[in-house]
PDB file of C-alpha atoms in Angstrom:
ATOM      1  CA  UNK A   1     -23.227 -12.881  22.830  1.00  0.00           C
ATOM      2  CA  UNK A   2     -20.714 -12.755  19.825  1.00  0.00           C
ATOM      3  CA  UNK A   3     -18.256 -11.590  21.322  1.00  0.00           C
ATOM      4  CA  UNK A   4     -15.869 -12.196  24.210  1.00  0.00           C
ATOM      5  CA  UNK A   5     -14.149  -9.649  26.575  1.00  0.00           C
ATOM      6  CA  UNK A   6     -13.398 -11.308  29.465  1.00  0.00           C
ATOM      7  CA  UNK A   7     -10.492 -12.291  30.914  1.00  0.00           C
ATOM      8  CA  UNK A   8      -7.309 -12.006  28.529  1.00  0.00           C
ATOM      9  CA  UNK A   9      -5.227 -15.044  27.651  1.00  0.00           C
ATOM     10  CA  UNK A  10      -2.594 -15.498  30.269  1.00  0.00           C
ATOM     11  CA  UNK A  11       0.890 -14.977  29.590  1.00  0.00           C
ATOM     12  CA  UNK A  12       4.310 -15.694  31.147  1.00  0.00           C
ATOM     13  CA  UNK A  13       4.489 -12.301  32.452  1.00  0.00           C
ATOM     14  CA  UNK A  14       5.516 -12.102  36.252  1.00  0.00           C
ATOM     15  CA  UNK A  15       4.396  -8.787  38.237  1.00  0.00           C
ATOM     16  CA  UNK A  16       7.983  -8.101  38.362  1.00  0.00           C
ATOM     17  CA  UNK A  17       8.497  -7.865  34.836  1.00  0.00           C
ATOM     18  CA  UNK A  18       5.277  -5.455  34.226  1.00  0.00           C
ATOM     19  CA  UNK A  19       6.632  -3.260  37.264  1.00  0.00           C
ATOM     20  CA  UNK A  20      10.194  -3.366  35.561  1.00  0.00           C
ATOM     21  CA  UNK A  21       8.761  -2.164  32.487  1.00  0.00           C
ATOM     22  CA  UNK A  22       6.727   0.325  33.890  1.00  0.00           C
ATOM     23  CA  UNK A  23      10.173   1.802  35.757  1.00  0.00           C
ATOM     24  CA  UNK A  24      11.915   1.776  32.555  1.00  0.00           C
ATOM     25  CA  UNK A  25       8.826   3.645  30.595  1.00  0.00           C
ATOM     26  CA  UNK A  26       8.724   6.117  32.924  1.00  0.00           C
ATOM     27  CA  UNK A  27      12.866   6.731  33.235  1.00  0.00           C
ATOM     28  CA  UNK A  28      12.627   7.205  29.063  1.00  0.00           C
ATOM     29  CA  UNK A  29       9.652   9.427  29.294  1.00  0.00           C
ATOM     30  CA  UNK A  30       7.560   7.350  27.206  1.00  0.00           C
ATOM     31  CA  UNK A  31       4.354   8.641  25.725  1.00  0.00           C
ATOM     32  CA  UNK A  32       1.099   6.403  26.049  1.00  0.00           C
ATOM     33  CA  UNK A  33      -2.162   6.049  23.717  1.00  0.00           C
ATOM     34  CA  UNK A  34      -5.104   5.021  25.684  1.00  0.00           C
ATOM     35  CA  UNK A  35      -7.627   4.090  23.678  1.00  0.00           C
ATOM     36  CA  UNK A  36     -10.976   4.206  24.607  1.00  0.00           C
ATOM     37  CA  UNK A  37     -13.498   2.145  22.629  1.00  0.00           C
ATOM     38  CA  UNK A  38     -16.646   4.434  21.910  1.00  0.00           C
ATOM     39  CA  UNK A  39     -20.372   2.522  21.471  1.00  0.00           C
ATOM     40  CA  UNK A  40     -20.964   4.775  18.662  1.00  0.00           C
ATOM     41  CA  UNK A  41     -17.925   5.941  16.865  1.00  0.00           C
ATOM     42  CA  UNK A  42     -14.112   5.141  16.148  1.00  0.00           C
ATOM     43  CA  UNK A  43     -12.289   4.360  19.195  1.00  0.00           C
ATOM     44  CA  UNK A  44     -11.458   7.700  20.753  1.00  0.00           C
ATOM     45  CA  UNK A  45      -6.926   7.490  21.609  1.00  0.00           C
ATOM     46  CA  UNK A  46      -5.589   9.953  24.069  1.00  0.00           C
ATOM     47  CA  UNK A  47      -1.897  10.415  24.521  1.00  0.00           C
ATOM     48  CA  UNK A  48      -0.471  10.715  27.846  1.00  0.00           C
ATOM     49  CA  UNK A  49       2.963  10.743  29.925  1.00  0.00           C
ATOM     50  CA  UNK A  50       3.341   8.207  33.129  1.00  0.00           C
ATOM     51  CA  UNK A  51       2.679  10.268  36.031  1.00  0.00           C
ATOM     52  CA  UNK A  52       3.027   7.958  39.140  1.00  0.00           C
ATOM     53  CA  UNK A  53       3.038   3.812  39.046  1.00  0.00           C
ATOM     54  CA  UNK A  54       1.407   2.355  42.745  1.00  0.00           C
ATOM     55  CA  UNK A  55       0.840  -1.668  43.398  1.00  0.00           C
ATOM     56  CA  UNK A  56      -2.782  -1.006  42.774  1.00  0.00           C
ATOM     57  CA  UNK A  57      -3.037   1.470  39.834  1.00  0.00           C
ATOM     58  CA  UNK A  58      -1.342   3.853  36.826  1.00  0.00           C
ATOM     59  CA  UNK A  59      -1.898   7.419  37.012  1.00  0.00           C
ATOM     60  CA  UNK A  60      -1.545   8.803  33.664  1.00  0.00           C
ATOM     61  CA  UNK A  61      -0.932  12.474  32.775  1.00  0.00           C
ATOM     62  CA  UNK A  62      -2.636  14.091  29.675  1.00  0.00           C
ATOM     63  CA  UNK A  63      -0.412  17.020  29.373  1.00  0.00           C
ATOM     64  CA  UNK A  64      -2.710  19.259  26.733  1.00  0.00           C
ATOM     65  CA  UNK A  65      -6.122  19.342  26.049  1.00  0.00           C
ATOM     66  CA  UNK A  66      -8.637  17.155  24.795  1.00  0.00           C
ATOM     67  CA  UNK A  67     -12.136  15.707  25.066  1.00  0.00           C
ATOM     68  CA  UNK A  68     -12.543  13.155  28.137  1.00  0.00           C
ATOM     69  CA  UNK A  69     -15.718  12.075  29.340  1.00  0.00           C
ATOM     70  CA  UNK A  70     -16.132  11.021  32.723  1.00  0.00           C
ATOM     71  CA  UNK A  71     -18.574   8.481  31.042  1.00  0.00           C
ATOM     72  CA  UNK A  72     -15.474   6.097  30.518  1.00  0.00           C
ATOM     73  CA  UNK A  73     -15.087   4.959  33.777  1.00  0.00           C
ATOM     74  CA  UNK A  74     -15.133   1.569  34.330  1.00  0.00           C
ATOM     75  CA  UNK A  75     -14.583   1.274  30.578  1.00  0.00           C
ATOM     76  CA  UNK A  76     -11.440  -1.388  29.503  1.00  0.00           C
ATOM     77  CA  UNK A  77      -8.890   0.249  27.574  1.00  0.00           C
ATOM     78  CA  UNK A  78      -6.009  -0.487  25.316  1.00  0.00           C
ATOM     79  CA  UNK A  79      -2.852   1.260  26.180  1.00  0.00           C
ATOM     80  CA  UNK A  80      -0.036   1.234  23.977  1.00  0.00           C
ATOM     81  CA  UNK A  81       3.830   2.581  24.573  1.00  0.00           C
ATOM     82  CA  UNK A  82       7.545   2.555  23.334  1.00  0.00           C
ATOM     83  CA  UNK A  83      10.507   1.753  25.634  1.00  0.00           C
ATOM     84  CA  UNK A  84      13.839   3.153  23.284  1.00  0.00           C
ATOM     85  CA  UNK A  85      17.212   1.509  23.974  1.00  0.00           C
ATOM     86  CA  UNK A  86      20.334   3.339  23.379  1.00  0.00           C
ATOM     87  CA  UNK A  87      22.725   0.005  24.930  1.00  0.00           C
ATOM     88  CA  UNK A  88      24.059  -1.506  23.066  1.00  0.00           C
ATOM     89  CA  UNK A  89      22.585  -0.114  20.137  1.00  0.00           C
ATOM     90  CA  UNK A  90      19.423   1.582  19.565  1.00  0.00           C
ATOM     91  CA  UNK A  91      16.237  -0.358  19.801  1.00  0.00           C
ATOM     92  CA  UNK A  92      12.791   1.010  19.895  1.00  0.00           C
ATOM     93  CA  UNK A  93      10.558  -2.356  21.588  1.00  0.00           C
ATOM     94  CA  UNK A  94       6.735  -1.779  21.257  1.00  0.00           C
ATOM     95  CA  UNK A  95       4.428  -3.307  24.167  1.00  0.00           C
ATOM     96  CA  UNK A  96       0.316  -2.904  25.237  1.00  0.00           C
ATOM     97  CA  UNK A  97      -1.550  -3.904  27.803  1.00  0.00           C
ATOM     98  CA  UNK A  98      -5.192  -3.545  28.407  1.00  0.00           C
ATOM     99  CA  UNK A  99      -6.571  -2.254  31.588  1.00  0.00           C
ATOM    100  CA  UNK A 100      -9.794  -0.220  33.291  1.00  0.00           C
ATOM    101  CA  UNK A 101     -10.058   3.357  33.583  1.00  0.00           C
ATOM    102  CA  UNK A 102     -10.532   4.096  37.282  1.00  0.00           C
ATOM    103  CA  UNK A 103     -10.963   7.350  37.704  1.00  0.00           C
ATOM    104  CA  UNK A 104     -10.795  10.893  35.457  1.00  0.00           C
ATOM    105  CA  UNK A 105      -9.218  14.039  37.491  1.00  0.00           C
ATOM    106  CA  UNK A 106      -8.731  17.171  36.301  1.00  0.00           C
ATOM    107  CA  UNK A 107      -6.082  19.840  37.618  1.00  0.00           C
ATOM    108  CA  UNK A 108      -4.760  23.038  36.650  1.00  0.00           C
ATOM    109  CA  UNK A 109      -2.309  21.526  34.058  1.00  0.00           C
ATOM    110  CA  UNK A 110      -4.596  19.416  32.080  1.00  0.00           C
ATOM    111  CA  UNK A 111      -6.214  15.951  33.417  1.00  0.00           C
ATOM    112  CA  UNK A 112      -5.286  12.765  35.322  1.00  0.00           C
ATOM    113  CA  UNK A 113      -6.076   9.368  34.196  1.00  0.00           C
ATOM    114  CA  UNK A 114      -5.813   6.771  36.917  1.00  0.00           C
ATOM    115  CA  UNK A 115      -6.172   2.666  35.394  1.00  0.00           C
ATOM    116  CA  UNK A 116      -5.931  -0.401  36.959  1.00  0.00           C
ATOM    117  CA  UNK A 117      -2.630  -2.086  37.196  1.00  0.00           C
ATOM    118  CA  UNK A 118      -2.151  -4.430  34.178  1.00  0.00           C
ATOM    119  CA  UNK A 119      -1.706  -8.197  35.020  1.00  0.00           C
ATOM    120  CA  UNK A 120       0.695  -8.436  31.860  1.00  0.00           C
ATOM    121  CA  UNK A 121       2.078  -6.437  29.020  1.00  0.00           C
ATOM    122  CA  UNK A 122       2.697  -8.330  25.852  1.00  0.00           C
ATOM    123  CA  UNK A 123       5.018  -7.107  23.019  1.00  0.00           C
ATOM    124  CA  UNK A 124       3.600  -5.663  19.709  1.00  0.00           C
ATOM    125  CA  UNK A 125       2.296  -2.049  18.625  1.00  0.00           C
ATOM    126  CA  UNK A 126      -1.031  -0.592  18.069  1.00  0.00           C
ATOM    127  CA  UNK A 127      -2.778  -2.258  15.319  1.00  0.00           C
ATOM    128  CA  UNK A 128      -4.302  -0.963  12.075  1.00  0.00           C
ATOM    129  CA  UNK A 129      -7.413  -2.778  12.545  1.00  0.00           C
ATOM    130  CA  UNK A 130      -9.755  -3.883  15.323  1.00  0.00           C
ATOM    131  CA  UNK A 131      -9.012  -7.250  16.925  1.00  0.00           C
ATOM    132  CA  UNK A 132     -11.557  -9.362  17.972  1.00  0.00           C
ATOM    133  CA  UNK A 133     -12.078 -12.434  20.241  1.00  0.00           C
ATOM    134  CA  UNK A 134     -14.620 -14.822  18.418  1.00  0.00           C
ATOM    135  CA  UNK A 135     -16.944 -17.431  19.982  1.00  0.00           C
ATOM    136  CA  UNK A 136     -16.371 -20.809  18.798  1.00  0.00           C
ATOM    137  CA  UNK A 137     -19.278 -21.154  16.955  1.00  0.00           C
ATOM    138  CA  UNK A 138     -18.387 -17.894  14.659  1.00  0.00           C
ATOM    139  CA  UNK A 139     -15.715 -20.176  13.194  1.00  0.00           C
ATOM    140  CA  UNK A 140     -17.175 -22.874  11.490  1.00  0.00           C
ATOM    141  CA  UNK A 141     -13.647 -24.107   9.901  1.00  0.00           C
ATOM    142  CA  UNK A 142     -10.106 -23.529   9.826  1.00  0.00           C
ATOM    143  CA  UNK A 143      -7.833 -26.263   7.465  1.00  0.00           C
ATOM    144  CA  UNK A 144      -3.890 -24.130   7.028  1.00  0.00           C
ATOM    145  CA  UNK A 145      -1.202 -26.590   5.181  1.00  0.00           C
ATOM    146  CA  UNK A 146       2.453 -25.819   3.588  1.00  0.00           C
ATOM    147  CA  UNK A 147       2.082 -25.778   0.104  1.00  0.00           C
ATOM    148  CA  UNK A 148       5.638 -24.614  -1.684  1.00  0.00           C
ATOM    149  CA  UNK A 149       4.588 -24.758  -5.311  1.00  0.00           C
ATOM    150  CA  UNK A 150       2.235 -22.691  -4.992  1.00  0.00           C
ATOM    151  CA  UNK A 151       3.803 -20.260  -2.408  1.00  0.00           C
ATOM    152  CA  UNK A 152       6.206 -19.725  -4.634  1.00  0.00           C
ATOM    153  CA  UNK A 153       4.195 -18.288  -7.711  1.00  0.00           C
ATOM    154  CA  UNK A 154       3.155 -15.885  -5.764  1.00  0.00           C
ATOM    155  CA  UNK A 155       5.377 -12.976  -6.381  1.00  0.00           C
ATOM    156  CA  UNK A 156       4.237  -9.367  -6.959  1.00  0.00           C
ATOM    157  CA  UNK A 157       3.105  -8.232  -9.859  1.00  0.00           C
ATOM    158  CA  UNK A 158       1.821 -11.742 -11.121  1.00  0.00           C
ATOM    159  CA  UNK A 159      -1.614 -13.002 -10.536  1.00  0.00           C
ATOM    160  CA  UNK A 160      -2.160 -17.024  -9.823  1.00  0.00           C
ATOM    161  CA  UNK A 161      -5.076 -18.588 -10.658  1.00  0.00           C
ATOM    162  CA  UNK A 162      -4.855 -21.818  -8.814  1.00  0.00           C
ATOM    163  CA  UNK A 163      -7.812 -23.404  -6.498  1.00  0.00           C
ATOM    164  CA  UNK A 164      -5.748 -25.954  -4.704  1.00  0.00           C
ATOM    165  CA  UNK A 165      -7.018 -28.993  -3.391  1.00  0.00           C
ATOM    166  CA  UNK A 166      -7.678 -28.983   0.978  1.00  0.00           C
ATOM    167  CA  UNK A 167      -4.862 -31.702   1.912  1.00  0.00           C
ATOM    168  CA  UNK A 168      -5.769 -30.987   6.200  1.00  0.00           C
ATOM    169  CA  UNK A 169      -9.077 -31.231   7.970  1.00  0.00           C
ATOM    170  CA  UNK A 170     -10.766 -28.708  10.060  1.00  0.00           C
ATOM    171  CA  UNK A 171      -8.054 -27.811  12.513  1.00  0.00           C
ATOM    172  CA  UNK A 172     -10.337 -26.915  15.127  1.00  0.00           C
ATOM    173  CA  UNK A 173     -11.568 -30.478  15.417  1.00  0.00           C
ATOM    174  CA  UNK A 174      -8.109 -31.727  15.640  1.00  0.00           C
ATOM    175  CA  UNK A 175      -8.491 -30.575  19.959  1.00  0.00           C
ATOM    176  CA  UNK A 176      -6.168 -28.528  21.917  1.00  0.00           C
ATOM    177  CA  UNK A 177      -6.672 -25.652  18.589  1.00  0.00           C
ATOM    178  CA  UNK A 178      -8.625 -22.402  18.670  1.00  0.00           C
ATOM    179  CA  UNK A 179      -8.687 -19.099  17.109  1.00  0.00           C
ATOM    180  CA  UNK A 180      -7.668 -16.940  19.725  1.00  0.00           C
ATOM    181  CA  UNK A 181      -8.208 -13.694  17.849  1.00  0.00           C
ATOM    182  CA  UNK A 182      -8.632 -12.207  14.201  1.00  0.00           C
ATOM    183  CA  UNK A 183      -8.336  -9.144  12.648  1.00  0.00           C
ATOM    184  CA  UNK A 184      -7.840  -7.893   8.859  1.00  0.00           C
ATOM    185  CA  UNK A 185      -4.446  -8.124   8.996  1.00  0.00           C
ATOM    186  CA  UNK A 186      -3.780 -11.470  10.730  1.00  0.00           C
ATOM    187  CA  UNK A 187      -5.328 -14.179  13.387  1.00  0.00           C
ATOM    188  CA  UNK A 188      -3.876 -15.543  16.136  1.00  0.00           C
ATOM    189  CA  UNK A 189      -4.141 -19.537  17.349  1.00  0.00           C
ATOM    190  CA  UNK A 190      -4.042 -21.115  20.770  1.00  0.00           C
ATOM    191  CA  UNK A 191      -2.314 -23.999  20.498  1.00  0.00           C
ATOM    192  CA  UNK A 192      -2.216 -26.126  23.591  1.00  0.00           C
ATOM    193  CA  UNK A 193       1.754 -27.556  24.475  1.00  0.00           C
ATOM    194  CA  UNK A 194       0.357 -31.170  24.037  1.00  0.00           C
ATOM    195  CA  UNK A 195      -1.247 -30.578  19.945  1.00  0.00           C
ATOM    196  CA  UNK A 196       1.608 -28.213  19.094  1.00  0.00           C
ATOM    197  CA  UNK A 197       3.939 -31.770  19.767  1.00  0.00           C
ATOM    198  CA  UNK A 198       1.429 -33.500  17.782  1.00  0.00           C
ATOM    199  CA  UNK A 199       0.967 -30.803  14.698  1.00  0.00           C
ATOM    200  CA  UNK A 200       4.846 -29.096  15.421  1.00  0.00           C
ATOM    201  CA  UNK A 201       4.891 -27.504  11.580  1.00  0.00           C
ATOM    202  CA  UNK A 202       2.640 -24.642  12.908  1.00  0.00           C
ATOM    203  CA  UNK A 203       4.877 -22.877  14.593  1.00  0.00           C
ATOM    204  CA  UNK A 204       7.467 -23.275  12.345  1.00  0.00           C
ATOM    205  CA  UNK A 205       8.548 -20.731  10.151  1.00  0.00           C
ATOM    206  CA  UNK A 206       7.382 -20.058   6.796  1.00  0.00           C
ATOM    207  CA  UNK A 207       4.622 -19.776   4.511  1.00  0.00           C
ATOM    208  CA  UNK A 208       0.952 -21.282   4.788  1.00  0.00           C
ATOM    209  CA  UNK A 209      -2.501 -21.520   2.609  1.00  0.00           C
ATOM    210  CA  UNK A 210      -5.332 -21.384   4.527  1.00  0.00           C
ATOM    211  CA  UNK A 211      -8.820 -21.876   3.949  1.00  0.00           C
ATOM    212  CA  UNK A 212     -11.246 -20.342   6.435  1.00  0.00           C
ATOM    213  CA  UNK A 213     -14.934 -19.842   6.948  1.00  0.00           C
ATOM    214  CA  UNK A 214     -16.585 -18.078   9.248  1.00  0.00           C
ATOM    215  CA  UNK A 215     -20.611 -17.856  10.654  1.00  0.00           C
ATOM    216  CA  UNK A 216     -23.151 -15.388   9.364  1.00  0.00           C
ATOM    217  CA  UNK A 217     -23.596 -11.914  11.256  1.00  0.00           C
ATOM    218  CA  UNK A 218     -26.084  -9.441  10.826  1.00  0.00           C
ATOM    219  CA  UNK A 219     -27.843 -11.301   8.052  1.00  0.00           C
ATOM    220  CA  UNK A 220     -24.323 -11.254   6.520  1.00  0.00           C
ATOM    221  CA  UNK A 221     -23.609 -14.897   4.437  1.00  0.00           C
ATOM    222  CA  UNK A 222     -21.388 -17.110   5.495  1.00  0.00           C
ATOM    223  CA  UNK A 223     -17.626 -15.748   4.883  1.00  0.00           C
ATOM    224  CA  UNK A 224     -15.507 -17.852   2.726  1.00  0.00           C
ATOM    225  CA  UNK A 225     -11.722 -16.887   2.873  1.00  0.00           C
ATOM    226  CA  UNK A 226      -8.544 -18.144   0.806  1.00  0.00           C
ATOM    227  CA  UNK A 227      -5.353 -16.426   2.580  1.00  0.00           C
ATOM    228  CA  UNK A 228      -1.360 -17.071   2.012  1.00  0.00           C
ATOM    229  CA  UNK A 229       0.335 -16.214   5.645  1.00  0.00           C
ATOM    230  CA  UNK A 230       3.507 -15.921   6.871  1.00  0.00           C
ATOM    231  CA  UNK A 231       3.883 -17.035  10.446  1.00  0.00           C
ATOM    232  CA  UNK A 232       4.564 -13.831  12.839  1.00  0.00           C
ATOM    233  CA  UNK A 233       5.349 -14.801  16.040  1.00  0.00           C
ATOM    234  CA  UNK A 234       5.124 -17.697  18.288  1.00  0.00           C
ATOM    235  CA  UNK A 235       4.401 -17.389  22.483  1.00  0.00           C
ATOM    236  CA  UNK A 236       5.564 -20.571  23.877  1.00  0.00           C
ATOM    237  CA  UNK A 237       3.653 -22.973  26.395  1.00  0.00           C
ATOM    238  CA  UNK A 238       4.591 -22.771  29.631  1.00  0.00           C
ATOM    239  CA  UNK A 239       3.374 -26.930  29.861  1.00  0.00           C
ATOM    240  CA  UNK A 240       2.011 -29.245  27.719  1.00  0.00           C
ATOM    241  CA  UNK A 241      -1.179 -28.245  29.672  1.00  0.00           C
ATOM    242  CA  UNK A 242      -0.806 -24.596  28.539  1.00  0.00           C
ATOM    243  CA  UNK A 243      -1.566 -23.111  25.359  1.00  0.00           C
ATOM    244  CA  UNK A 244       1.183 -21.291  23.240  1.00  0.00           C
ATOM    245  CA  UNK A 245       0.134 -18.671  21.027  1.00  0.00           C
ATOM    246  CA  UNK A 246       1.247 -18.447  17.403  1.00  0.00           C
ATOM    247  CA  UNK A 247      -0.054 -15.331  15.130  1.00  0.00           C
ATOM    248  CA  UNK A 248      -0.100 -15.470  11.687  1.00  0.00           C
ATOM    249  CA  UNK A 249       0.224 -12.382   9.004  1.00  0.00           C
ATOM    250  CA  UNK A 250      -2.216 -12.734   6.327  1.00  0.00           C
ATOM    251  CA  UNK A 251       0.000 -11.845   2.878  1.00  0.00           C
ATOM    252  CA  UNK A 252      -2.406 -12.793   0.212  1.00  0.00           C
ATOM    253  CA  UNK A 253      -5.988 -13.307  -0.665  1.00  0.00           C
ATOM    254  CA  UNK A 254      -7.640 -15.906  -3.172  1.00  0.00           C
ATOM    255  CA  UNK A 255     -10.427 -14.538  -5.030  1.00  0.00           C
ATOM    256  CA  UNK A 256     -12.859 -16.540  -6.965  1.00  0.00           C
ATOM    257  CA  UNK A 257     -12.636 -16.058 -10.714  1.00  0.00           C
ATOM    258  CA  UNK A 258     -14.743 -17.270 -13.394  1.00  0.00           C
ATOM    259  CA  UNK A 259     -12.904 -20.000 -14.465  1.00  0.00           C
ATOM    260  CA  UNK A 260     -13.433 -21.410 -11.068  1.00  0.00           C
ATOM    261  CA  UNK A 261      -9.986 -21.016  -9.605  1.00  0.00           C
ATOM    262  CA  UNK A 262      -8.828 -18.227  -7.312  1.00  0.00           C
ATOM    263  CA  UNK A 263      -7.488 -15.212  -8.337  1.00  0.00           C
ATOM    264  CA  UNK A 264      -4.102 -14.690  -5.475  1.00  0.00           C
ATOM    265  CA  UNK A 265      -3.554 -10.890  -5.026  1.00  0.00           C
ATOM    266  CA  UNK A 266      -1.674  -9.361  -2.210  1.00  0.00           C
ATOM    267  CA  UNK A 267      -2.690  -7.752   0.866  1.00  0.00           C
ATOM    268  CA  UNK A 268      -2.254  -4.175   0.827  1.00  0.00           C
ATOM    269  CA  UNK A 269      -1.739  -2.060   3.903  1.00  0.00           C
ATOM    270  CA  UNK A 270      -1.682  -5.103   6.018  1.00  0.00           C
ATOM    271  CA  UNK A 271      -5.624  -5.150   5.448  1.00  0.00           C
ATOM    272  CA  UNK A 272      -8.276  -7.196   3.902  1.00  0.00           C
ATOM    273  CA  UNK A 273     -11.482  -4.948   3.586  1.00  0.00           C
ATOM    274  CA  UNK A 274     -13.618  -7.575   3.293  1.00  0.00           C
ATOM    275  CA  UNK A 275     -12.924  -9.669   6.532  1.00  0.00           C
ATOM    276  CA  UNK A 276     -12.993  -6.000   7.991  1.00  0.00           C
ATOM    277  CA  UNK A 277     -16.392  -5.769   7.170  1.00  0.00           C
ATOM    278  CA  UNK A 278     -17.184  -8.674   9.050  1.00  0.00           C
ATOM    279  CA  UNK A 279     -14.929  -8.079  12.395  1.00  0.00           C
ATOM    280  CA  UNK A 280     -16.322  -4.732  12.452  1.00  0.00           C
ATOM    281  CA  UNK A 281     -20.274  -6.491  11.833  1.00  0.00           C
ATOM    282  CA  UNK A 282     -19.139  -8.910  14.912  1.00  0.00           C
ATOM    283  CA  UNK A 283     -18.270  -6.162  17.190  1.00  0.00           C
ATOM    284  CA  UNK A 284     -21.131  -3.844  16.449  1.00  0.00           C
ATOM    285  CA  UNK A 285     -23.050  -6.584  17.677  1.00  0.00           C
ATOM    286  CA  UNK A 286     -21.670  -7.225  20.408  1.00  0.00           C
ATOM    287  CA  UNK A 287     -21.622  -3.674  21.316  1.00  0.00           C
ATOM    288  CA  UNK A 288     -25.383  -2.852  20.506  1.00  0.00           C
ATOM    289  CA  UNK A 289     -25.903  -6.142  22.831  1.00  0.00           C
ATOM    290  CA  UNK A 290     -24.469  -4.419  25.684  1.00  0.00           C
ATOM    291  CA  UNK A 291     -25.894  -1.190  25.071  1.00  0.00           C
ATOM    292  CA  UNK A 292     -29.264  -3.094  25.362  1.00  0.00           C
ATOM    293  CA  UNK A 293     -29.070  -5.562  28.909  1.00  0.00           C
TER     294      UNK A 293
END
C-alpha cells in the first residue's frame, strides 16, 4: 500500500474546543463542503447547513438538490467551514476536519447527512490540490537549507540560473523528521519536540531551498524536485516526545537547463503540475488497491 489513511496526526485539540466550535458554526449559520472522494472521478463536494450537533455524531442539512449516493456510507470525508467574527473587528477563520459519513436520509426538504463526530478540527481552508500521506519509502530524500544569496535573486520577472551546491544531508535520516503530507502547493513535516531543539531554524521564519526526490509510481521515474519555500505555519509540540508540525509553501521551482544549472521560475496558482502528476499517480494507486482486496 502507497498510501496511508489511517488515523490522522493528533493535535492539541480538546473535545471542548471542537464542541465550542461547532456551537459557534452553527449560531453564524455557517455553510459546510463535504467532500466525498469518488474511486473514479474528481472528488464529488456537497454544501450543507449544521442541522443538529449530538456527543456521538453531526447531522448535516443539504438544503437543495443534488446527487448523493447511499454508496458513501462508511466513506471518510473532508468537511470544510467558515466561522465570521464581527468582535472586535471582522475576521473570517477557516477550519476542516475529516470524519465518516454515517448515514444518508432523505426528507421532504431535501436530504440529511449524519457523520461521525470529529476528534479535532484544525485551522486552514479547502485546498487547491489533493493532499496526500506518503509511506516512508516514497520519499527517498529530503535536504532544505537557508540560502539568502540566492533567495534573494529570485524576484519576479527574472529567471536564475543557479544549481547550488547541497550544504545539509538527507533530513529524514537526521531521526525524529518525516514528511507528514505533500501536495502541489506545499508539504508538511513532523518534527518531533526533541529534533526541532536540535535543528530549531526549521520552524523559523523565512525562506528555504529544498531539494527533494521522491520513489517511482506507476512505472513513473524517480521525481527529482528543486523548490524555494516560504515557511507557512508551525503546530507546536505538546513535549519533546510529541511531534510539531511545520508546513511549508512551495514559491518556486528549479528547472534543469542546458547549461546544467536550474532554471528558478515561480509557482503559479499555488501549483506545481508536475508533482501533481505524481500525488495524483500515488493516490490512484492506492485507490485501485482498495477497489481490488
Amino acid at each position: 500500500m502507497l498510501f496511508r489513511f489511517g488515523k490522522k496526526d493528533d493535535l492539541p485539540e480538546a473535545q471542548d474546543t471542537v464542541n465550542d466550535l461547532l456551537g459557534q458554526a452553527i449560531d453564524t449559520r455557517a455553510k459546510f463542503i463535504v467532500v466525498v472522494p469518488e474511486r473514479d472521478t474528481k472528488p464529488h463536494s456537497v454544501t450543507c447547513s449544521v442541522e443538529h450537533v449530538s456527543r456521538e455524531s453531526i447531522l448535516l442539512d443539504v438544503s437543495r438538490a443534488t446527487a448523493l449516493s447511499t454508496g458513501w456510507k462508511g466513506r471518510k470525508v473532508q468537511c470544510f467551514f467558515s466561522i465570521v467574527r464581527l468582535q472586535p473587528n471582522r475576521s473570517e477563520t477557516f477550519y476542516n476536519f475529516s470524519a465518516t459519513l454515517l448515514d444518508l436520509r432523505r426528507t421532504s426538504k431535501g436530504v440529511l447527512i449524519e457523520l461521525s463526530m470529529p476528534r479535532s478540527i484544525e485551522p486552514g481552508q479547502r485546498r487547491k490540490s489533493l493532499r496526500i500521506r506518503p509511506l516512508p519509502s516514497l520519499v527517498l530524500s529530503l535536504s532544505m537549507w537557508q540560502n539568502p544569496e540566492l533567495a534573494g535573486m529570485m524576484q519576479e520577472p527574472a529567471t536564475v540560473q543557479v544549481l547550488p551546491s547541497i550544504p545539509y544531508p538527507n533530513l529524514l535520516k537526521v531521526g525524529g523528521i518525516r514528511v507528514a503530507d505533500i501536495s502541489a502547493g506545499g508539504m508538511r513535516l513532523a518534527v518531533q519536540g526533541s529534533a526541532l531543539q536540535a535543528q530549531a531554524w526549521l520552524g523559523e521564519e523565512g525562506r528555504r531551498l529544498m531539494h527533494c526526490v521522491l520513489g517511482s509510481v506507476a512505472d513513473q521515474p524517480v521525481h527529482e524536485y528543486w523548490f524555494s519555500v516560504t515557511r507557512a505555519n508551525v503546530t507546536p509540540a505538546p513535549s519533546l516526545s510529541d511531534d510539531a508540525f511545520i508546513g511549508f509553501e512551495f514559491t518556486h521551482e528549479g528547472k534543469p537547463n542546458k547549461a546544467k544549472g536550474l532554471d528558478w521560475l515561480p509557482v503559479k496558482d499555488g501549483h506545481v503540475h508536475r508533482l501533481s502528476r505524481w500525488t495524483n499517480a500515488v493516490y490512484m494507486q492506492y485507490i485501485r488497491k482498495v477497489a481490488t482486496d
